[in-house]
Amino acid sequence: RLAYWINGYNALVLRTVIDHYPIRGASAEFPTSSVMQVPGMFTGREHLIAGRRMTLQAIEDEVASFGDPRAILALGRGAVGSPRLRSEAFRDSRLEEQLQAVVEDFATTPRHITLDRGGDEVAVNAVLGWRSAQFESVAPADGDPNRTPLERAIVELISPALFPTEQAFLDQNTFRLRYIDFDWRLNDLTGGPPR
């Protein structure tokens, strides 16, 4: 069921982008070429899925209800700041492997995670803060009490995908955490390369 909801969400985002392409909006709050220029993109437009009419936000809530925060990273929002949309459908028989690959890709992509050892800072994609409760669910209970559950969860999530020197930096436990501004430019290569 989880694979179904992830695939459905991703397909509906793609369909909405295609239906409104080329996207050119006037809202000063977002880039001209952004999915957020489509009125009601995530919360206003309803789509027929599983016999129900649901917004993309409601589908994301359904994905979140499965309790696996990795699934949040599998959702392509049509924006440069989103985790990479896989070129294959998620399948029940391979879901564990696919979700792990999503996390590894996310953890090693500088626009999602940046470790600045000189500045003693870990910068993370804002997606992790949007669904902090889901990510906090994987935080080790016996972690540093001076760290928030979200900080502990982020380290738990990304560490296995990092180089040993990066893992050692996280283990020093002196870093500050900050969010990277989410890049809402449309992920269609027309707005330039990801920052």
mmCIF file of C-alpha atoms in Angstrom:
data_model
loop_
_atom_site.group_PDB
_atom_site.id
_atom_site.type_symbol
_atom_site.label_atom_id
_atom_site.label_comp_id
_atom_site.label_asym_id
_atom_site.label_seq_id
_atom_site.Cartn_x
_atom_site.Cartn_y
_atom_site.Cartn_z
ATOM 1 C CA ARG A 1 0.000 0.000 0.000
ATOM 2 C CA LEU A 2 2.818 2.423 0.780
ATOM 3 C CA ALA A 3 4.355 1.925 -2.670
ATOM 4 C CA TYR A 4 0.936 2.638 -4.205
ATOM 5 C CA TRP A 5 0.555 5.966 -2.379
ATOM 6 C CA ILE A 6 4.120 7.099 -3.165
ATOM 7 C CA ASN A 7 3.683 6.236 -6.846
ATOM 8 C CA GLY A 8 0.266 7.878 -6.943
ATOM 9 C CA TYR A 9 1.580 11.096 -5.407
ATOM 10 C CA ASN A 10 4.536 11.271 -7.781
ATOM 11 C CA ALA A 11 2.380 10.552 -10.834
ATOM 12 C CA LEU A 12 -0.155 13.223 -9.854
ATOM 13 C CA VAL A 13 2.577 15.826 -9.342
ATOM 14 C CA LEU A 14 3.950 15.005 -12.801
ATOM 15 C CA ARG A 15 0.460 15.117 -14.327
ATOM 16 C CA THR A 16 -0.244 18.517 -12.752
ATOM 17 C CA VAL A 17 3.056 19.936 -13.992
ATOM 18 C CA ILE A 18 2.411 18.600 -17.507
ATOM 19 C CA ASP A 19 -1.143 19.992 -17.520
ATOM 20 C CA HIS A 20 0.107 23.487 -16.605
ATOM 21 C CA TYR A 21 3.385 23.525 -18.513
ATOM 22 C CA PRO A 22 5.032 25.890 -19.173
ATOM 23 C CA ILE A 23 4.359 27.265 -15.732
ATOM 24 C CA ARG A 24 4.623 31.031 -15.508
ATOM 25 C CA GLY A 25 3.123 32.716 -12.492
ATOM 26 C CA ALA A 26 2.955 36.148 -10.988
ATOM 27 C CA SER A 27 3.186 35.404 -7.269
ATOM 28 C CA ALA A 28 6.205 37.251 -5.887
ATOM 29 C CA GLU A 29 6.468 34.696 -3.096
ATOM 30 C CA PHE A 30 7.793 31.960 -5.415
ATOM 31 C CA PRO A 31 9.925 31.795 -8.582
ATOM 32 C CA THR A 32 8.033 32.528 -11.809
ATOM 33 C CA SER A 33 8.598 28.960 -12.961
ATOM 34 C CA SER A 34 7.511 27.017 -9.873
ATOM 35 C CA VAL A 35 4.924 24.392 -9.042
ATOM 36 C CA MET A 36 3.745 26.823 -6.377
ATOM 37 C CA GLN A 37 2.525 29.090 -9.200
ATOM 38 C CA VAL A 38 -0.147 26.471 -9.987
ATOM 39 C CA PRO A 39 -3.176 27.576 -7.944
ATOM 40 C CA GLY A 40 -3.923 25.067 -5.201
ATOM 41 C CA MET A 41 -1.065 22.794 -6.250
ATOM 42 C CA PHE A 42 -0.846 20.898 -2.967
ATOM 43 C CA THR A 43 -3.906 21.882 -0.964
ATOM 44 C CA GLY A 44 -6.623 23.065 -3.341
ATOM 45 C CA ARG A 45 -6.695 20.679 -6.286
ATOM 46 C CA GLU A 46 -8.322 17.313 -5.786
ATOM 47 C CA HIS A 47 -7.325 14.179 -7.671
ATOM 48 C CA LEU A 48 -9.137 10.865 -7.955
ATOM 49 C CA ILE A 49 -7.019 8.169 -6.326
ATOM 50 C CA ALA A 50 -8.046 4.904 -4.665
ATOM 51 C CA GLY A 51 -11.675 5.797 -5.354
ATOM 52 C CA ARG A 52 -11.379 9.023 -3.326
ATOM 53 C CA ARG A 53 -10.938 12.681 -4.199
ATOM 54 C CA MET A 54 -7.791 13.854 -2.420
ATOM 55 C CA THR A 55 -5.369 16.775 -2.539
ATOM 56 C CA LEU A 56 -1.644 16.139 -2.789
ATOM 57 C CA GLN A 57 -1.367 17.229 0.851
ATOM 58 C CA ALA A 58 -3.926 14.583 1.861
ATOM 59 C CA ILE A 59 -1.983 11.961 -0.096
ATOM 60 C CA GLU A 60 1.235 13.043 1.638
ATOM 61 C CA ASP A 61 -0.586 12.695 4.963
ATOM 62 C CA GLU A 62 -1.580 9.167 3.905
ATOM 63 C CA VAL A 63 2.078 8.375 3.098
ATOM 64 C CA ALA A 64 3.134 9.801 6.473
ATOM 65 C CA SER A 65 0.576 7.619 8.274
ATOM 66 C CA PHE A 66 2.676 4.546 7.436
ATOM 67 C CA GLY A 67 5.279 5.794 9.926
ATOM 68 C CA ASP A 68 8.341 5.413 7.701
ATOM 69 C CA PRO A 69 9.999 8.831 7.347
ATOM 70 C CA ARG A 70 12.027 7.608 4.384
ATOM 71 C CA ALA A 71 8.790 7.604 2.380
ATOM 72 C CA ILE A 72 8.544 11.395 2.803
ATOM 73 C CA LEU A 73 11.870 11.636 0.976
ATOM 74 C CA ALA A 74 10.457 9.505 -1.865
ATOM 75 C CA LEU A 75 7.853 12.148 -2.731
ATOM 76 C CA GLY A 76 8.758 14.298 -5.718
ATOM 77 C CA ARG A 77 7.241 17.741 -5.365
ATOM 78 C CA GLY A 78 8.217 18.925 -8.846
ATOM 79 C CA ALA A 79 10.725 21.372 -7.405
ATOM 80 C CA VAL A 80 14.509 21.536 -7.605
ATOM 81 C CA GLY A 81 14.642 21.352 -3.786
ATOM 82 C CA SER A 82 12.788 18.048 -3.698
ATOM 83 C CA PRO A 83 14.580 14.789 -3.301
ATOM 84 C CA ARG A 84 15.296 13.193 -6.669
ATOM 85 C CA LEU A 85 12.357 11.527 -8.386
ATOM 86 C CA ARG A 86 13.373 7.958 -9.129
ATOM 87 C CA SER A 87 13.198 6.711 -12.699
ATOM 88 C CA GLU A 88 11.355 3.594 -11.595
ATOM 89 C CA ALA A 89 8.124 2.868 -9.791
ATOM 90 C CA PHE A 90 8.258 1.829 -6.156
ATOM 91 C CA ARG A 91 7.380 -1.846 -5.753
ATOM 92 C CA ASP A 92 6.349 -3.749 -2.671
ATOM 93 C CA SER A 93 8.899 -6.473 -3.374
ATOM 94 C CA ARG A 94 11.753 -3.921 -3.486
ATOM 95 C CA LEU A 95 10.400 -1.153 -1.263
ATOM 96 C CA GLU A 96 12.961 -1.535 1.536
ATOM 97 C CA GLU A 97 15.853 -1.415 -0.932
ATOM 98 C CA GLN A 98 14.315 1.521 -2.838
ATOM 99 C CA LEU A 99 13.637 3.594 0.278
ATOM 100 C CA GLN A 100 17.177 2.986 1.490
ATOM 101 C CA ALA A 101 18.487 4.167 -1.880
ATOM 102 C CA VAL A 102 16.340 7.315 -1.565
ATOM 103 C CA VAL A 103 17.936 8.091 1.807
ATOM 104 C CA GLU A 104 21.453 7.443 0.496
ATOM 105 C CA ASP A 105 20.873 9.740 -2.476
ATOM 106 C CA PHE A 106 19.369 12.414 -0.210
ATOM 107 C CA ALA A 107 22.200 12.206 2.343
ATOM 108 C CA THR A 108 24.924 12.558 -0.272
ATOM 109 C CA THR A 109 23.403 15.379 -2.348
ATOM 110 C CA PRO A 110 24.766 18.783 -1.254
ATOM 111 C CA ARG A 111 21.499 20.643 -1.881
ATOM 112 C CA HIS A 112 19.889 18.354 0.723
ATOM 113 C CA ILE A 113 22.641 17.769 3.276
ATOM 114 C CA THR A 114 25.844 19.744 3.717
ATOM 115 C CA LEU A 115 28.410 19.074 6.410
ATOM 116 C CA ASP A 116 30.621 22.086 7.099
ATOM 117 C CA ARG A 117 33.364 20.819 9.398
ATOM 118 C CA GLY A 118 35.197 24.167 9.450
ATOM 119 C CA GLY A 119 32.031 26.043 10.421
ATOM 120 C CA ASP A 120 30.848 23.196 12.657
ATOM 121 C CA GLU A 121 27.459 23.163 10.950
ATOM 122 C CA VAL A 122 25.091 20.658 9.397
ATOM 123 C CA ALA A 123 22.700 22.187 6.873
ATOM 124 C CA VAL A 124 19.656 20.103 5.940
ATOM 125 C CA ASN A 125 16.819 20.337 3.454
ATOM 126 C CA ALA A 126 13.732 22.040 4.863
ATOM 127 C CA VAL A 127 11.663 18.911 4.041
ATOM 128 C CA LEU A 128 13.046 17.361 7.237
ATOM 129 C CA GLY A 129 11.490 20.161 9.286
ATOM 130 C CA TRP A 130 8.139 20.064 7.490
ATOM 131 C CA ARG A 131 7.499 16.552 8.732
ATOM 132 C CA SER A 132 9.633 16.629 11.858
ATOM 133 C CA ALA A 133 7.322 14.307 13.819
ATOM 134 C CA GLN A 134 7.827 11.514 11.272
ATOM 135 C CA PHE A 135 11.600 11.927 11.321
ATOM 136 C CA GLU A 136 11.739 12.210 15.116
ATOM 137 C CA SER A 137 10.166 8.760 15.311
ATOM 138 C CA VAL A 138 13.521 7.230 14.292
ATOM 139 C CA ALA A 139 15.547 9.176 16.853
ATOM 140 C CA PRO A 140 17.516 6.920 19.183
ATOM 141 C CA ALA A 141 16.044 7.133 22.673
ATOM 142 C CA ASP A 142 19.479 6.872 24.267
ATOM 143 C CA GLY A 143 21.000 9.734 22.277
ATOM 144 C CA ASP A 144 22.476 12.950 23.620
ATOM 145 C CA PRO A 145 19.797 14.680 25.723
ATOM 146 C CA ASN A 146 21.246 18.041 24.643
ATOM 147 C CA ARG A 147 20.170 17.262 21.074
ATOM 148 C CA THR A 148 16.578 17.549 19.913
ATOM 149 C CA PRO A 149 14.852 14.377 18.755
ATOM 150 C CA LEU A 150 14.960 15.773 15.206
ATOM 151 C CA GLU A 151 18.729 16.322 15.368
ATOM 152 C CA ARG A 152 19.238 12.783 16.678
ATOM 153 C CA ALA A 153 16.943 11.427 13.953
ATOM 154 C CA ILE A 154 18.789 13.247 11.186
ATOM 155 C CA VAL A 155 22.121 11.830 12.344
ATOM 156 C CA GLU A 156 20.579 8.351 12.609
ATOM 157 C CA LEU A 157 19.105 8.646 9.121
ATOM 158 C CA ILE A 158 22.076 10.026 7.184
ATOM 159 C CA SER A 159 25.130 8.583 8.972
ATOM 160 C CA PRO A 160 25.130 5.170 7.272
ATOM 161 C CA ALA A 161 25.373 6.835 3.836
ATOM 162 C CA LEU A 162 28.297 9.108 4.726
ATOM 163 C CA PHE A 163 32.057 8.687 4.480
ATOM 164 C CA PRO A 164 33.822 7.648 7.714
ATOM 165 C CA THR A 165 35.305 11.154 8.118
ATOM 166 C CA GLU A 166 31.818 12.660 7.860
ATOM 167 C CA GLN A 167 30.477 10.148 10.360
ATOM 168 C CA ALA A 168 33.327 11.085 12.719
ATOM 169 C CA PHE A 169 32.379 14.768 12.386
ATOM 170 C CA LEU A 170 28.798 13.952 13.395
ATOM 171 C CA ASP A 171 30.044 11.767 16.250
ATOM 172 C CA GLN A 172 31.936 14.753 17.704
ATOM 173 C CA ASN A 173 28.442 16.147 18.364
ATOM 174 C CA THR A 174 29.441 19.813 18.356
ATOM 175 C CA PHE A 175 27.660 20.904 15.174
ATOM 176 C CA ARG A 176 24.849 23.433 14.780
ATOM 177 C CA LEU A 177 21.873 22.442 12.641
ATOM 178 C CA ARG A 178 20.310 24.824 10.139
ATOM 179 C CA TYR A 179 17.797 24.449 7.342
ATOM 180 C CA ILE A 180 18.598 25.054 3.694
ATOM 181 C CA ASP A 181 15.976 27.248 2.029
ATOM 182 C CA PHE A 182 13.785 25.042 -0.117
ATOM 183 C CA ASP A 183 14.325 25.693 -3.827
ATOM 184 C CA TRP A 184 10.832 25.921 -5.329
ATOM 185 C CA ARG A 185 12.038 26.403 -8.924
ATOM 186 C CA LEU A 186 10.397 23.930 -11.282
ATOM 187 C CA ASN A 187 12.549 20.848 -11.726
ATOM 188 C CA ASP A 188 12.567 20.977 -15.518
ATOM 189 C CA LEU A 189 16.107 22.235 -16.186
ATOM 190 C CA THR A 190 14.845 25.593 -17.534
ATOM 191 C CA GLY A 191 15.656 27.545 -14.373
ATOM 192 C CA GLY A 192 19.305 26.598 -14.286
ATOM 193 C CA PRO A 193 21.138 23.971 -12.312
ATOM 194 C CA PRO A 194 20.251 23.182 -8.699
ATOM 195 C CA ARG A 195 21.978 25.432 -6.184
#
